Coordinates of C-alpha atoms and ligand atoms in Angstrom, one line a residue:
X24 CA 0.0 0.0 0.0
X25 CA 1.4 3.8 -0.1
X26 CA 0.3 6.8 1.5
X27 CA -3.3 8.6 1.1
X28 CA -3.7 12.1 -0.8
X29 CA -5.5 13.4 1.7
X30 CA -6.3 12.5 5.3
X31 CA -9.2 13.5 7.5
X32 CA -8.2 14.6 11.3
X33 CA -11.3 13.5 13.6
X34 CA -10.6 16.4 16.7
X35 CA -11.8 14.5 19.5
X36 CA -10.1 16.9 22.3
X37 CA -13.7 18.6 23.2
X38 CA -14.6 15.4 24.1
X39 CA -11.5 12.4 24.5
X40 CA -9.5 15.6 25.8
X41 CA -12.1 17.6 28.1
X42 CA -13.9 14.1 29.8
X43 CA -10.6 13.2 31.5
X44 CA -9.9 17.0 33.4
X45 CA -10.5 16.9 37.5
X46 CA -12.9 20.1 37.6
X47 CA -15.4 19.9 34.7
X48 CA -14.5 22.7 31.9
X49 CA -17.0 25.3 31.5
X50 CA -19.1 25.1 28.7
X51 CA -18.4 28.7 27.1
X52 CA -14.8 27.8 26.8
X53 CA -15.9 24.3 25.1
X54 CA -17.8 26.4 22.7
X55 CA -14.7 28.8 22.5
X56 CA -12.6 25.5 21.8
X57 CA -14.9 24.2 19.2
X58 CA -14.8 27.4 17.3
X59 CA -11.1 27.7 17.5
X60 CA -11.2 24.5 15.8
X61 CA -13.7 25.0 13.0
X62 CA -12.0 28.1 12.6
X63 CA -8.4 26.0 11.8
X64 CA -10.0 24.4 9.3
X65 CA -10.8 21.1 11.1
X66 CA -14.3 19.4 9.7
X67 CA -14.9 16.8 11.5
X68 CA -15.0 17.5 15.7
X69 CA -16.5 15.2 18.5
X70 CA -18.1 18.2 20.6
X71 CA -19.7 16.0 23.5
X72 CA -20.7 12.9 25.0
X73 CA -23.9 11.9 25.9
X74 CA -23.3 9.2 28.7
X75 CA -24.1 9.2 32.4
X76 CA -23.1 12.2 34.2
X77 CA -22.4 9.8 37.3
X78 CA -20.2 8.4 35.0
X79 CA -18.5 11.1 33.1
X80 CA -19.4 14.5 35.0
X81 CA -17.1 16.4 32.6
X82 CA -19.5 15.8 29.6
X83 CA -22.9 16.3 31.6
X84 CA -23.3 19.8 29.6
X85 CA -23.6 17.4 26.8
X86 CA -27.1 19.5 25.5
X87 CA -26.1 22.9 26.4
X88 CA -22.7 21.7 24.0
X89 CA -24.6 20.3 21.3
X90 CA -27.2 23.4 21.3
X91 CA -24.9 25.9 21.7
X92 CA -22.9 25.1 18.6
X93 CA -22.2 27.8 16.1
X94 CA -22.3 25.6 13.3
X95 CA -20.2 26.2 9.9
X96 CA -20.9 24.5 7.1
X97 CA -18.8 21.7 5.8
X98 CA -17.8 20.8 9.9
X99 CA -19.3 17.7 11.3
X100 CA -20.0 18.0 15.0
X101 CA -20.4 14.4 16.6
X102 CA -21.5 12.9 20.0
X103 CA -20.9 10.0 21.4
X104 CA -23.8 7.8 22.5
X105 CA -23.5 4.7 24.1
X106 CA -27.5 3.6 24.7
X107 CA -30.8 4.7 23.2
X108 CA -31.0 7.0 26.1
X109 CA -27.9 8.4 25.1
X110 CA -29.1 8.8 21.3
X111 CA -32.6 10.4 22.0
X112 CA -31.1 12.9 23.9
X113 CA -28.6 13.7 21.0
X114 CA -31.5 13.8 18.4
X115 CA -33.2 16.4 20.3
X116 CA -30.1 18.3 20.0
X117 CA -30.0 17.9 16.1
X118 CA -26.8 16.0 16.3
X119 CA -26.2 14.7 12.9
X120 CA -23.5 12.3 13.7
X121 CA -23.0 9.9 16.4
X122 CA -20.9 7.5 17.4
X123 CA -21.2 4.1 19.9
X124 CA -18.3 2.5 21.5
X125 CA -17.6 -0.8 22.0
X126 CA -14.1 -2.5 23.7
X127 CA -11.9 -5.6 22.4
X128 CA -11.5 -6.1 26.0
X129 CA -14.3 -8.0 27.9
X130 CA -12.9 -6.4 31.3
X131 CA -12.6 -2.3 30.1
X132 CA -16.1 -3.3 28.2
X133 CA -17.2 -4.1 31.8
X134 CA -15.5 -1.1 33.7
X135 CA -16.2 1.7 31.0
X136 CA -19.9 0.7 30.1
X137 CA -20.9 -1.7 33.0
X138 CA -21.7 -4.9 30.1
X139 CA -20.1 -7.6 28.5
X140 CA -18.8 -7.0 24.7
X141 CA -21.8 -9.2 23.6
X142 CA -24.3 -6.7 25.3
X143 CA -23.0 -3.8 24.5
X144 CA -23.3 -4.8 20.3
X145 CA -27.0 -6.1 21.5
X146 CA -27.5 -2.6 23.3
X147 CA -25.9 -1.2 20.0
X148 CA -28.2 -2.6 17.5
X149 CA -31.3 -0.6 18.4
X150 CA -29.1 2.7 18.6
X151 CA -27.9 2.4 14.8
X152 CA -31.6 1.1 13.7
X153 CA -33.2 4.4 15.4
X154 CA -30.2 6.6 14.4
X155 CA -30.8 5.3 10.6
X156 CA -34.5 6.1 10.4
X157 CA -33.3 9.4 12.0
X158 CA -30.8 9.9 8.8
X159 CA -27.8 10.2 11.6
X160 CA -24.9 8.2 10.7
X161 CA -23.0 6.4 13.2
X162 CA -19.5 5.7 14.1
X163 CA -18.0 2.3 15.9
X164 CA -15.3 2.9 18.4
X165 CA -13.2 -0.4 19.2
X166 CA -11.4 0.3 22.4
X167 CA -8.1 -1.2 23.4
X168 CA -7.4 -2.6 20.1
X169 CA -3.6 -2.3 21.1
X170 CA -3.3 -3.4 24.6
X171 CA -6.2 -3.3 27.5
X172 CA -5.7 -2.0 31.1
X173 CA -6.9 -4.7 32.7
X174 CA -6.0 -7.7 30.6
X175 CA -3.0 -6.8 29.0
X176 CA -2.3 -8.4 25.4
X177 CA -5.1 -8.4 23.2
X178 CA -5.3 -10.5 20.2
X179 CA -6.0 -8.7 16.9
X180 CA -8.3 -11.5 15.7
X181 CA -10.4 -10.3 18.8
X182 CA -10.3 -6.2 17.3
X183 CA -10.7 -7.8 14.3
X184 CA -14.1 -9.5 15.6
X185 CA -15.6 -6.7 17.4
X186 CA -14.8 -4.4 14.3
X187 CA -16.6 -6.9 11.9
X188 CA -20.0 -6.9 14.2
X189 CA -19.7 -2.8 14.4
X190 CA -19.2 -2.4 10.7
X191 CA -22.2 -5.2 9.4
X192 CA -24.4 -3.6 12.3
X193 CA -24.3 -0.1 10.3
X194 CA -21.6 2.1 11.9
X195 CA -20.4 4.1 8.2
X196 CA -16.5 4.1 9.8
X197 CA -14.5 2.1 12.6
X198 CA -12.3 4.3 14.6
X199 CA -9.4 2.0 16.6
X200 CA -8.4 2.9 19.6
X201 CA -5.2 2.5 21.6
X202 CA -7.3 3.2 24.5
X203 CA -4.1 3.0 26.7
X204 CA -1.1 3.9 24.2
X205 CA 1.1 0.9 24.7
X206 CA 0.9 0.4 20.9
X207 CA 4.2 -0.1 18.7
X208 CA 4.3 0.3 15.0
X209 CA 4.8 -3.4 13.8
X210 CA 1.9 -4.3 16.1
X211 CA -0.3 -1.8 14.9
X212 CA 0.8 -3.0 11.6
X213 CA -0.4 -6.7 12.1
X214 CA -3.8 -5.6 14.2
X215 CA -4.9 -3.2 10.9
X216 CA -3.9 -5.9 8.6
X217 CA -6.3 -8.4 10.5
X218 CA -9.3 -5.8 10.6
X219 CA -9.0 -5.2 6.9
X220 CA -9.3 -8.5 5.6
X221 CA -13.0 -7.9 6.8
X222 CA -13.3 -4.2 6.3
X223 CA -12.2 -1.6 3.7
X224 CA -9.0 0.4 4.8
X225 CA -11.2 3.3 3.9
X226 CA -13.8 2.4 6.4
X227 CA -11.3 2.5 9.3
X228 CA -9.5 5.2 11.5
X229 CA -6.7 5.4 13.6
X230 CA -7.4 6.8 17.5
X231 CA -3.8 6.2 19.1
X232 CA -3.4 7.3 22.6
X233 CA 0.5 8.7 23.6
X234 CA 0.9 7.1 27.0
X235 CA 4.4 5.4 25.8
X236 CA 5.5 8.2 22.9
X237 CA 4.7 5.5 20.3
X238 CA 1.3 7.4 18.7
X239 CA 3.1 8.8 16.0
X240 CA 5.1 6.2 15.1
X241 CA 2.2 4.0 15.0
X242 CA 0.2 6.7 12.8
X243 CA 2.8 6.6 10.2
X244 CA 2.8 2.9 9.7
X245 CA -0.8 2.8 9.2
X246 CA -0.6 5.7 6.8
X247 CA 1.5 3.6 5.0
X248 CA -1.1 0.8 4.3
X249 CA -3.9 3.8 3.7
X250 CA -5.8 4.4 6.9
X251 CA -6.9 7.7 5.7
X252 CA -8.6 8.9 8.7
X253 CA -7.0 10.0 12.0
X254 CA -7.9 10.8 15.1
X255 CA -6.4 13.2 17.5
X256 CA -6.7 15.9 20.4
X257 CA -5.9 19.3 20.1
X258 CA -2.2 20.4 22.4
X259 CA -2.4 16.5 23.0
X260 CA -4.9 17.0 26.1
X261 CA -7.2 14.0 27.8
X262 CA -7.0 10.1 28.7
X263 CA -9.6 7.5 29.6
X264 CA -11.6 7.9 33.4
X265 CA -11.6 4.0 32.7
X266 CA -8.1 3.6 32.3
X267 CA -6.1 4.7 35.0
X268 CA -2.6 6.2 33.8
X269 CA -3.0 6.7 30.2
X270 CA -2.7 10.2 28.8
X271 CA -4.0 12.2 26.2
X272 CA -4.6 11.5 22.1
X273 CA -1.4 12.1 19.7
X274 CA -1.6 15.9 19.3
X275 CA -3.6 17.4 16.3
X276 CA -1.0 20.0 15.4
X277 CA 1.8 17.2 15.4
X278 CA -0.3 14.8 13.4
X279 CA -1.0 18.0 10.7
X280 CA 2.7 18.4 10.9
X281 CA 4.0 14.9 10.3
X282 CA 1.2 14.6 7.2
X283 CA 2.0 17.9 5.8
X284 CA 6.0 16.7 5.7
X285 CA 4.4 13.5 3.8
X286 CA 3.1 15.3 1.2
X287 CA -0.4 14.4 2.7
X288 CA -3.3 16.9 1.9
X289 CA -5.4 18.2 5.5
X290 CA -6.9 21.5 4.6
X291 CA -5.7 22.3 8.2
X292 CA -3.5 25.6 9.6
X293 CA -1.1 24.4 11.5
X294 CA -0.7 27.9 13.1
X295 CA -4.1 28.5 13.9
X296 CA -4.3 24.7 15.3
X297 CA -1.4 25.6 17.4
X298 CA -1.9 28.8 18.5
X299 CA -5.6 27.3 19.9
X300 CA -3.8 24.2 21.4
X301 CA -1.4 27.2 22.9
X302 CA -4.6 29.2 24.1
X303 CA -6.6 25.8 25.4
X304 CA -4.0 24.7 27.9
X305 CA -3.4 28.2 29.1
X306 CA -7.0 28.6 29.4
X307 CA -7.5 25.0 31.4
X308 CA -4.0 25.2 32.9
X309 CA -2.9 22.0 31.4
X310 CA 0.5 21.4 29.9
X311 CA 1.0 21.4 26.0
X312 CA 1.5 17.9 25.0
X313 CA 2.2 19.0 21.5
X314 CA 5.8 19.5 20.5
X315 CA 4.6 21.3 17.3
X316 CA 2.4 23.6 19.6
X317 CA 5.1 24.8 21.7
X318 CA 7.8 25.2 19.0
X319 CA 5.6 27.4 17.2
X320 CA 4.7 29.4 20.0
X321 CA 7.9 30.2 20.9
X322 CA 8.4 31.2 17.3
Ligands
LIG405 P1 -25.5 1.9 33.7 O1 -25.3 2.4 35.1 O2 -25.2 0.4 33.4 O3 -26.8 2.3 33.0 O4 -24.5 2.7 32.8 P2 -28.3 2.0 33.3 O5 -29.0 1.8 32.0 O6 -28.4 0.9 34.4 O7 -28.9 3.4 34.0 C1 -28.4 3.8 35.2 C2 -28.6 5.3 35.3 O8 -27.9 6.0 34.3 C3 -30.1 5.7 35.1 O9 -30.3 6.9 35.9 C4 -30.2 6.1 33.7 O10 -31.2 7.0 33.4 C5 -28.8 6.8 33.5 P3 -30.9 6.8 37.4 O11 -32.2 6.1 37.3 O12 -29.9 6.0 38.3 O13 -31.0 8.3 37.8 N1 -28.3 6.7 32.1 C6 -28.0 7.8 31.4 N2 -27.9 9.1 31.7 C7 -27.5 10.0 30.7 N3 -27.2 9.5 29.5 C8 -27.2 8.3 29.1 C9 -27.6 7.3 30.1 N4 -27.8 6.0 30.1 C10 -28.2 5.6 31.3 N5 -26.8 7.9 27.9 C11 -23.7 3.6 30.7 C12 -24.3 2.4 31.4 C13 -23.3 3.2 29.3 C14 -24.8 4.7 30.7 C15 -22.5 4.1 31.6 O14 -21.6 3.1 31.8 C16 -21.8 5.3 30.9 O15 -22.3 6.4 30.8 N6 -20.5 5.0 30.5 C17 -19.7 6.0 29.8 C18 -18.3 5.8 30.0 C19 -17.5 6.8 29.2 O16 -18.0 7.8 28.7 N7 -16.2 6.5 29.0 C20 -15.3 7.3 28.3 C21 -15.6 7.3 26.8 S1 -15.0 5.9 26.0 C22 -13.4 6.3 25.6 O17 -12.9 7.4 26.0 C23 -12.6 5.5 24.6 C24 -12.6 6.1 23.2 O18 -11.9 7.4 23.2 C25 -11.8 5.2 22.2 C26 -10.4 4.8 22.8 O19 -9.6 5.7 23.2 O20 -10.2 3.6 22.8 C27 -14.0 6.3 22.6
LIG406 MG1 -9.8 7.8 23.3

Protein backbone atom coordinates (compact mmCIF):
# COMPACT_ATOMS: atom_id res chain seq x y z
CA UNK A 1 0.00 0.00 0.00
CA UNK A 2 1.39 3.76 -0.08
CA UNK A 3 0.26 6.83 1.50
CA UNK A 4 -3.26 8.55 1.07
CA UNK A 5 -3.69 12.13 -0.81
CA UNK A 6 -5.47 13.43 1.72
CA UNK A 7 -6.29 12.53 5.31
CA UNK A 8 -9.24 13.52 7.51
CA UNK A 9 -8.21 14.59 11.29
CA UNK A 10 -11.29 13.55 13.60
CA UNK A 11 -10.60 16.42 16.66
CA UNK A 12 -11.80 14.49 19.45
CA UNK A 13 -10.14 16.89 22.28
CA UNK A 14 -13.73 18.58 23.25
CA UNK A 15 -14.59 15.40 24.07
CA UNK A 16 -11.46 12.36 24.52
CA UNK A 17 -9.46 15.65 25.80
CA UNK A 18 -12.06 17.64 28.14
CA UNK A 19 -13.86 14.13 29.79
CA UNK A 20 -10.62 13.20 31.48
CA UNK A 21 -9.92 16.96 33.40
CA UNK A 22 -10.46 16.90 37.49
CA UNK A 23 -12.93 20.14 37.57
CA UNK A 24 -15.40 19.87 34.72
CA UNK A 25 -14.52 22.66 31.92
CA UNK A 26 -17.01 25.34 31.50
CA UNK A 27 -19.09 25.13 28.70
CA UNK A 28 -18.40 28.70 27.06
CA UNK A 29 -14.81 27.80 26.84
CA UNK A 30 -15.95 24.32 25.13
CA UNK A 31 -17.76 26.37 22.74
CA UNK A 32 -14.73 28.79 22.55
CA UNK A 33 -12.58 25.48 21.78
CA UNK A 34 -14.87 24.19 19.20
CA UNK A 35 -14.80 27.36 17.25
CA UNK A 36 -11.11 27.66 17.48
CA UNK A 37 -11.23 24.46 15.83
CA UNK A 38 -13.67 24.99 12.97
CA UNK A 39 -11.98 28.14 12.60
CA UNK A 40 -8.36 26.04 11.84
CA UNK A 41 -9.97 24.41 9.30
CA UNK A 42 -10.83 21.06 11.15
CA UNK A 43 -14.28 19.38 9.67
CA UNK A 44 -14.88 16.79 11.55
CA UNK A 45 -15.03 17.48 15.72
CA UNK A 46 -16.48 15.15 18.53
CA UNK A 47 -18.13 18.20 20.62
CA UNK A 48 -19.67 15.98 23.50
CA UNK A 49 -20.75 12.94 25.02
CA UNK A 50 -23.93 11.87 25.93
CA UNK A 51 -23.29 9.22 28.72
CA UNK A 52 -24.14 9.21 32.40
CA UNK A 53 -23.08 12.20 34.16
CA UNK A 54 -22.44 9.79 37.33
CA UNK A 55 -20.20 8.38 35.03
CA UNK A 56 -18.51 11.15 33.07
CA UNK A 57 -19.36 14.49 34.98
CA UNK A 58 -17.14 16.38 32.63
CA UNK A 59 -19.48 15.78 29.58
CA UNK A 60 -22.93 16.25 31.57
CA UNK A 61 -23.29 19.78 29.59
CA UNK A 62 -23.56 17.40 26.76
CA UNK A 63 -27.09 19.48 25.49
CA UNK A 64 -26.06 22.90 26.38
CA UNK A 65 -22.66 21.67 23.98
CA UNK A 66 -24.59 20.32 21.32
CA UNK A 67 -27.16 23.40 21.27
CA UNK A 68 -24.86 25.88 21.70
CA UNK A 69 -22.86 25.13 18.63
CA UNK A 70 -22.23 27.75 16.14
CA UNK A 71 -22.35 25.57 13.34
CA UNK A 72 -20.19 26.21 9.88
CA UNK A 73 -20.90 24.54 7.13
CA UNK A 74 -18.85 21.67 5.83
CA UNK A 75 -17.76 20.80 9.87
CA UNK A 76 -19.35 17.73 11.33
CA UNK A 77 -20.01 18.02 15.03
CA UNK A 78 -20.38 14.43 16.61
CA UNK A 79 -21.47 12.93 19.96
CA UNK A 80 -20.91 10.01 21.41
CA UNK A 81 -23.81 7.79 22.45
CA UNK A 82 -23.52 4.67 24.12
CA UNK A 83 -27.46 3.62 24.75
CA UNK A 84 -30.83 4.65 23.21
CA UNK A 85 -31.03 7.01 26.13
CA UNK A 86 -27.86 8.44 25.08
CA UNK A 87 -29.11 8.84 21.32
CA UNK A 88 -32.58 10.36 22.04
CA UNK A 89 -31.06 12.92 23.91
CA UNK A 90 -28.60 13.69 21.02
CA UNK A 91 -31.54 13.79 18.44
CA UNK A 92 -33.20 16.44 20.30
CA UNK A 93 -30.08 18.33 20.05
CA UNK A 94 -29.98 17.92 16.07
CA UNK A 95 -26.75 16.02 16.31
CA UNK A 96 -26.18 14.68 12.85
CA UNK A 97 -23.52 12.30 13.72
CA UNK A 98 -23.02 9.91 16.37
CA UNK A 99 -20.93 7.48 17.44
CA UNK A 100 -21.17 4.14 19.86
CA UNK A 101 -18.25 2.46 21.46
CA UNK A 102 -17.60 -0.76 22.02
CA UNK A 103 -14.13 -2.47 23.67
CA UNK A 104 -11.91 -5.62 22.44
CA UNK A 105 -11.52 -6.10 25.96
CA UNK A 106 -14.27 -8.04 27.89
CA UNK A 107 -12.86 -6.43 31.33
CA UNK A 108 -12.56 -2.29 30.06
CA UNK A 109 -16.11 -3.26 28.16
CA UNK A 110 -17.16 -4.14 31.80
CA UNK A 111 -15.51 -1.10 33.67
CA UNK A 112 -16.17 1.70 31.02
CA UNK A 113 -19.91 0.67 30.14
CA UNK A 114 -20.94 -1.69 32.96
CA UNK A 115 -21.71 -4.89 30.10
CA UNK A 116 -20.10 -7.63 28.52
CA UNK A 117 -18.76 -7.01 24.74
CA UNK A 118 -21.79 -9.17 23.60
CA UNK A 119 -24.31 -6.71 25.26
CA UNK A 120 -22.98 -3.82 24.49
CA UNK A 121 -23.30 -4.77 20.28
CA UNK A 122 -27.03 -6.11 21.51
CA UNK A 123 -27.48 -2.58 23.32
CA UNK A 124 -25.85 -1.15 20.00
CA UNK A 125 -28.22 -2.58 17.51
CA UNK A 126 -31.27 -0.55 18.44
CA UNK A 127 -29.13 2.71 18.56
CA UNK A 128 -27.93 2.42 14.84
CA UNK A 129 -31.55 1.08 13.74
CA UNK A 130 -33.16 4.38 15.36
CA UNK A 131 -30.24 6.59 14.40
CA UNK A 132 -30.78 5.27 10.62
CA UNK A 133 -34.50 6.11 10.39
CA UNK A 134 -33.29 9.39 12.02
CA UNK A 135 -30.80 9.86 8.84
CA UNK A 136 -27.83 10.24 11.63
CA UNK A 137 -24.92 8.18 10.71
CA UNK A 138 -23.05 6.43 13.15
CA UNK A 139 -19.46 5.73 14.11
CA UNK A 140 -18.01 2.30 15.91
CA UNK A 141 -15.32 2.94 18.42
CA UNK A 142 -13.15 -0.40 19.17
CA UNK A 143 -11.36 0.29 22.36
CA UNK A 144 -8.12 -1.18 23.45
CA UNK A 145 -7.44 -2.60 20.05
CA UNK A 146 -3.58 -2.30 21.05
CA UNK A 147 -3.30 -3.41 24.64
CA UNK A 148 -6.25 -3.26 27.52
CA UNK A 149 -5.67 -1.98 31.06
CA UNK A 150 -6.91 -4.69 32.74
CA UNK A 151 -5.97 -7.73 30.61
CA UNK A 152 -2.98 -6.76 28.96
CA UNK A 153 -2.27 -8.36 25.36
CA UNK A 154 -5.13 -8.37 23.18
CA UNK A 155 -5.33 -10.53 20.17
CA UNK A 156 -6.01 -8.74 16.90
CA UNK A 157 -8.26 -11.52 15.68
CA UNK A 158 -10.38 -10.30 18.82
CA UNK A 159 -10.30 -6.21 17.27
CA UNK A 160 -10.69 -7.78 14.28
CA UNK A 161 -14.11 -9.51 15.62
CA UNK A 162 -15.60 -6.72 17.37
CA UNK A 163 -14.80 -4.39 14.34
CA UNK A 164 -16.57 -6.85 11.92
CA UNK A 165 -19.97 -6.87 14.18
CA UNK A 166 -19.71 -2.83 14.45
CA UNK A 167 -19.25 -2.44 10.72
CA UNK A 168 -22.17 -5.17 9.41
CA UNK A 169 -24.36 -3.62 12.33
CA UNK A 170 -24.28 -0.13 10.31
CA UNK A 171 -21.57 2.09 11.93
CA UNK A 172 -20.38 4.09 8.23
CA UNK A 173 -16.45 4.06 9.81
CA UNK A 174 -14.50 2.09 12.64
CA UNK A 175 -12.27 4.31 14.61
CA UNK A 176 -9.41 2.01 16.64
CA UNK A 177 -8.41 2.87 19.59
CA UNK A 178 -5.22 2.47 21.57
CA UNK A 179 -7.30 3.25 24.53
CA UNK A 180 -4.09 2.98 26.73
CA UNK A 181 -1.11 3.89 24.18
CA UNK A 182 1.13 0.87 24.72
CA UNK A 183 0.94 0.43 20.89
CA UNK A 184 4.16 -0.13 18.73
CA UNK A 185 4.27 0.35 15.01
CA UNK A 186 4.76 -3.39 13.81
CA UNK A 187 1.90 -4.33 16.12
CA UNK A 188 -0.26 -1.84 14.86
CA UNK A 189 0.79 -2.97 11.59
CA UNK A 190 -0.37 -6.70 12.06
CA UNK A 191 -3.76 -5.62 14.17
CA UNK A 192 -4.88 -3.24 10.93
CA UNK A 193 -3.92 -5.89 8.62
CA UNK A 194 -6.32 -8.43 10.45
CA UNK A 195 -9.32 -5.81 10.58
CA UNK A 196 -8.96 -5.24 6.86
CA UNK A 197 -9.27 -8.49 5.62
CA UNK A 198 -12.98 -7.95 6.83
CA UNK A 199 -13.33 -4.17 6.29
CA UNK A 200 -12.19 -1.59 3.67
CA UNK A 201 -9.02 0.39 4.75
CA UNK A 202 -11.20 3.29 3.94
CA UNK A 203 -13.80 2.44 6.41
CA UNK A 204 -11.32 2.51 9.26
CA UNK A 205 -9.52 5.23 11.51
CA UNK A 206 -6.70 5.43 13.60
CA UNK A 207 -7.43 6.84 17.47
CA UNK A 208 -3.78 6.15 19.13
CA UNK A 209 -3.36 7.28 22.63
CA UNK A 210 0.48 8.69 23.61
CA UNK A 211 0.91 7.06 27.03
CA UNK A 212 4.37 5.40 25.80
CA UNK A 213 5.46 8.20 22.88
CA UNK A 214 4.73 5.54 20.35
CA UNK A 215 1.34 7.44 18.71
CA UNK A 216 3.11 8.82 15.98
CA UNK A 217 5.14 6.21 15.06
CA UNK A 218 2.16 3.96 14.95
CA UNK A 219 0.25 6.72 12.79
CA UNK A 220 2.76 6.59 10.20
CA UNK A 221 2.84 2.93 9.73
CA UNK A 222 -0.77 2.78 9.19
CA UNK A 223 -0.64 5.66 6.81
CA UNK A 224 1.54 3.57 5.01
CA UNK A 225 -1.09 0.81 4.33
CA UNK A 226 -3.92 3.81 3.74
CA UNK A 227 -5.82 4.36 6.94
CA UNK A 228 -6.90 7.71 5.75
CA UNK A 229 -8.58 8.95 8.70
CA UNK A 230 -7.05 10.05 11.97
CA UNK A 231 -7.94 10.82 15.08
CA UNK A 232 -6.42 13.23 17.47
CA UNK A 233 -6.65 15.87 20.38
CA UNK A 234 -5.89 19.34 20.07
CA UNK A 235 -2.19 20.40 22.42
CA UNK A 236 -2.39 16.47 23.03
CA UNK A 237 -4.92 17.02 26.12
CA UNK A 238 -7.16 13.99 27.77
CA UNK A 239 -6.97 10.15 28.72
CA UNK A 240 -9.65 7.51 29.59
CA UNK A 241 -11.64 7.94 33.39
CA UNK A 242 -11.63 4.01 32.72
CA UNK A 243 -8.10 3.63 32.34
CA UNK A 244 -6.10 4.68 34.97
CA UNK A 245 -2.64 6.22 33.82
CA UNK A 246 -3.03 6.73 30.18
CA UNK A 247 -2.73 10.23 28.76
CA UNK A 248 -4.01 12.22 26.15
CA UNK A 249 -4.58 11.47 22.09
CA UNK A 250 -1.42 12.08 19.66
CA UNK A 251 -1.58 15.90 19.33
CA UNK A 252 -3.60 17.40 16.25
CA UNK A 253 -1.02 19.96 15.44
CA UNK A 254 1.84 17.17 15.40
CA UNK A 255 -0.27 14.76 13.41
CA UNK A 256 -1.00 18.00 10.68
CA UNK A 257 2.70 18.40 10.95
CA UNK A 258 4.01 14.90 10.28
CA UNK A 259 1.18 14.59 7.24
CA UNK A 260 2.04 17.93 5.80
CA UNK A 261 6.01 16.70 5.73
CA UNK A 262 4.35 13.45 3.84
CA UNK A 263 3.08 15.34 1.22
CA UNK A 264 -0.37 14.44 2.67
CA UNK A 265 -3.26 16.86 1.92
CA UNK A 266 -5.35 18.17 5.53
CA UNK A 267 -6.85 21.54 4.63
CA UNK A 268 -5.67 22.35 8.15
CA UNK A 269 -3.50 25.59 9.61
CA UNK A 270 -1.15 24.37 11.53
CA UNK A 271 -0.67 27.94 13.06
CA UNK A 272 -4.08 28.53 13.91
CA UNK A 273 -4.33 24.73 15.26
CA UNK A 274 -1.38 25.59 17.41
CA UNK A 275 -1.91 28.82 18.50
CA UNK A 276 -5.62 27.28 19.90
CA UNK A 277 -3.78 24.15 21.43
CA UNK A 278 -1.42 27.18 22.94
CA UNK A 279 -4.63 29.24 24.08
CA UNK A 280 -6.59 25.80 25.42
CA UNK A 281 -3.98 24.66 27.86
CA UNK A 282 -3.35 28.19 29.07
CA UNK A 283 -7.00 28.61 29.39
CA UNK A 284 -7.52 25.02 31.37
CA UNK A 285 -4.01 25.20 32.90
CA UNK A 286 -2.88 21.99 31.41
CA UNK A 287 0.47 21.43 29.90
CA UNK A 288 0.96 21.40 25.99
CA UNK A 289 1.52 17.93 25.01
CA UNK A 290 2.17 19.04 21.52
CA UNK A 291 5.76 19.50 20.52
CA UNK A 292 4.64 21.31 17.34
CA UNK A 293 2.43 23.56 19.58
CA UNK A 294 5.11 24.79 21.72
CA UNK A 295 7.82 25.18 19.05
CA UNK A 296 5.62 27.35 17.18
CA UNK A 297 4.72 29.38 19.97
CA UNK A 298 7.94 30.22 20.86
CA UNK A 299 8.43 31.16 17.27
P1 LIG B 1 -25.46 1.85 33.69
O1 LIG B 1 -25.34 2.35 35.08
O2 LIG B 1 -25.24 0.40 33.45
O3 LIG B 1 -26.84 2.30 33.03
O4 LIG B 1 -24.46 2.69 32.79
P2 LIG B 1 -28.34 1.97 33.35
O5 LIG B 1 -29.03 1.79 32.04
O6 LIG B 1 -28.44 0.88 34.40
O7 LIG B 1 -28.86 3.36 34.00
C1 LIG B 1 -28.38 3.83 35.24
C2 LIG B 1 -28.63 5.32 35.34
O8 LIG B 1 -27.90 6.01 34.31
C3 LIG B 1 -30.08 5.71 35.14
O9 LIG B 1 -30.30 6.89 35.91
C4 LIG B 1 -30.15 6.07 33.69
O10 LIG B 1 -31.21 6.95 33.39
C5 LIG B 1 -28.81 6.76 33.48
P3 LIG B 1 -30.90 6.84 37.42
O11 LIG B 1 -32.24 6.13 37.26
O12 LIG B 1 -29.93 6.03 38.26
O13 LIG B 1 -30.98 8.30 37.81
N1 LIG B 1 -28.35 6.70 32.10
C6 LIG B 1 -27.99 7.80 31.38
N2 LIG B 1 -27.93 9.10 31.70
C7 LIG B 1 -27.53 9.95 30.74
N3 LIG B 1 -27.16 9.55 29.50
C8 LIG B 1 -27.19 8.25 29.15
C9 LIG B 1 -27.63 7.32 30.12
N4 LIG B 1 -27.78 5.98 30.11
C10 LIG B 1 -28.23 5.62 31.32
N5 LIG B 1 -26.84 7.88 27.93
C11 LIG B 1 -23.71 3.64 30.72
C12 LIG B 1 -24.29 2.42 31.42
C13 LIG B 1 -23.28 3.23 29.35
C14 LIG B 1 -24.77 4.72 30.66
C15 LIG B 1 -22.51 4.14 31.59
O14 LIG B 1 -21.63 3.07 31.79
C16 LIG B 1 -21.76 5.26 30.94
O15 LIG B 1 -22.29 6.36 30.79
N6 LIG B 1 -20.50 5.02 30.52
C17 LIG B 1 -19.72 6.02 29.82
C18 LIG B 1 -18.27 5.81 30.04
C19 LIG B 1 -17.49 6.79 29.20
O16 LIG B 1 -18.01 7.78 28.73
N7 LIG B 1 -16.20 6.49 29.03
C20 LIG B 1 -15.33 7.34 28.28
C21 LIG B 1 -15.62 7.32 26.81
S1 LIG B 1 -14.98 5.86 25.98
C22 LIG B 1 -13.39 6.33 25.56
O17 LIG B 1 -12.92 7.35 26.00
C23 LIG B 1 -12.63 5.49 24.58
C24 LIG B 1 -12.56 6.12 23.19
O18 LIG B 1 -11.94 7.40 23.25
C25 LIG B 1 -11.76 5.24 22.24
C26 LIG B 1 -10.40 4.82 22.81
O19 LIG B 1 -9.59 5.66 23.17
O20 LIG B 1 -10.20 3.61 22.85
C27 LIG B 1 -13.96 6.30 22.58
MG1 LIG C 1 -9.79 7.76 23.26
Amino acid sequence: MSFPSSVRLVEVGPRDGLQNEPEPIDTATKLALIDRLGDAGIRHIEAASFVSPKWVPQMADHREVMTGLSRRSGVTYSALTPNLKGLEAALECGVEEVAVFGAASENFSQKNINCSVAESLARFAPVLERAKQANVRVRGYVSCVLGCPYEGEIAPSKVAEVSKALFEMGCYEISLGDTIGTGTPLKAKRMLEAVAADIPITKLAAHFHDTYGQALANLYAVLEEGVAVIDSSVAGLGGCPYAKGASGNVASEDVVYLINGLGIESGIDLDKLAATGHWITQTIGRPNRSKVSVALSKK
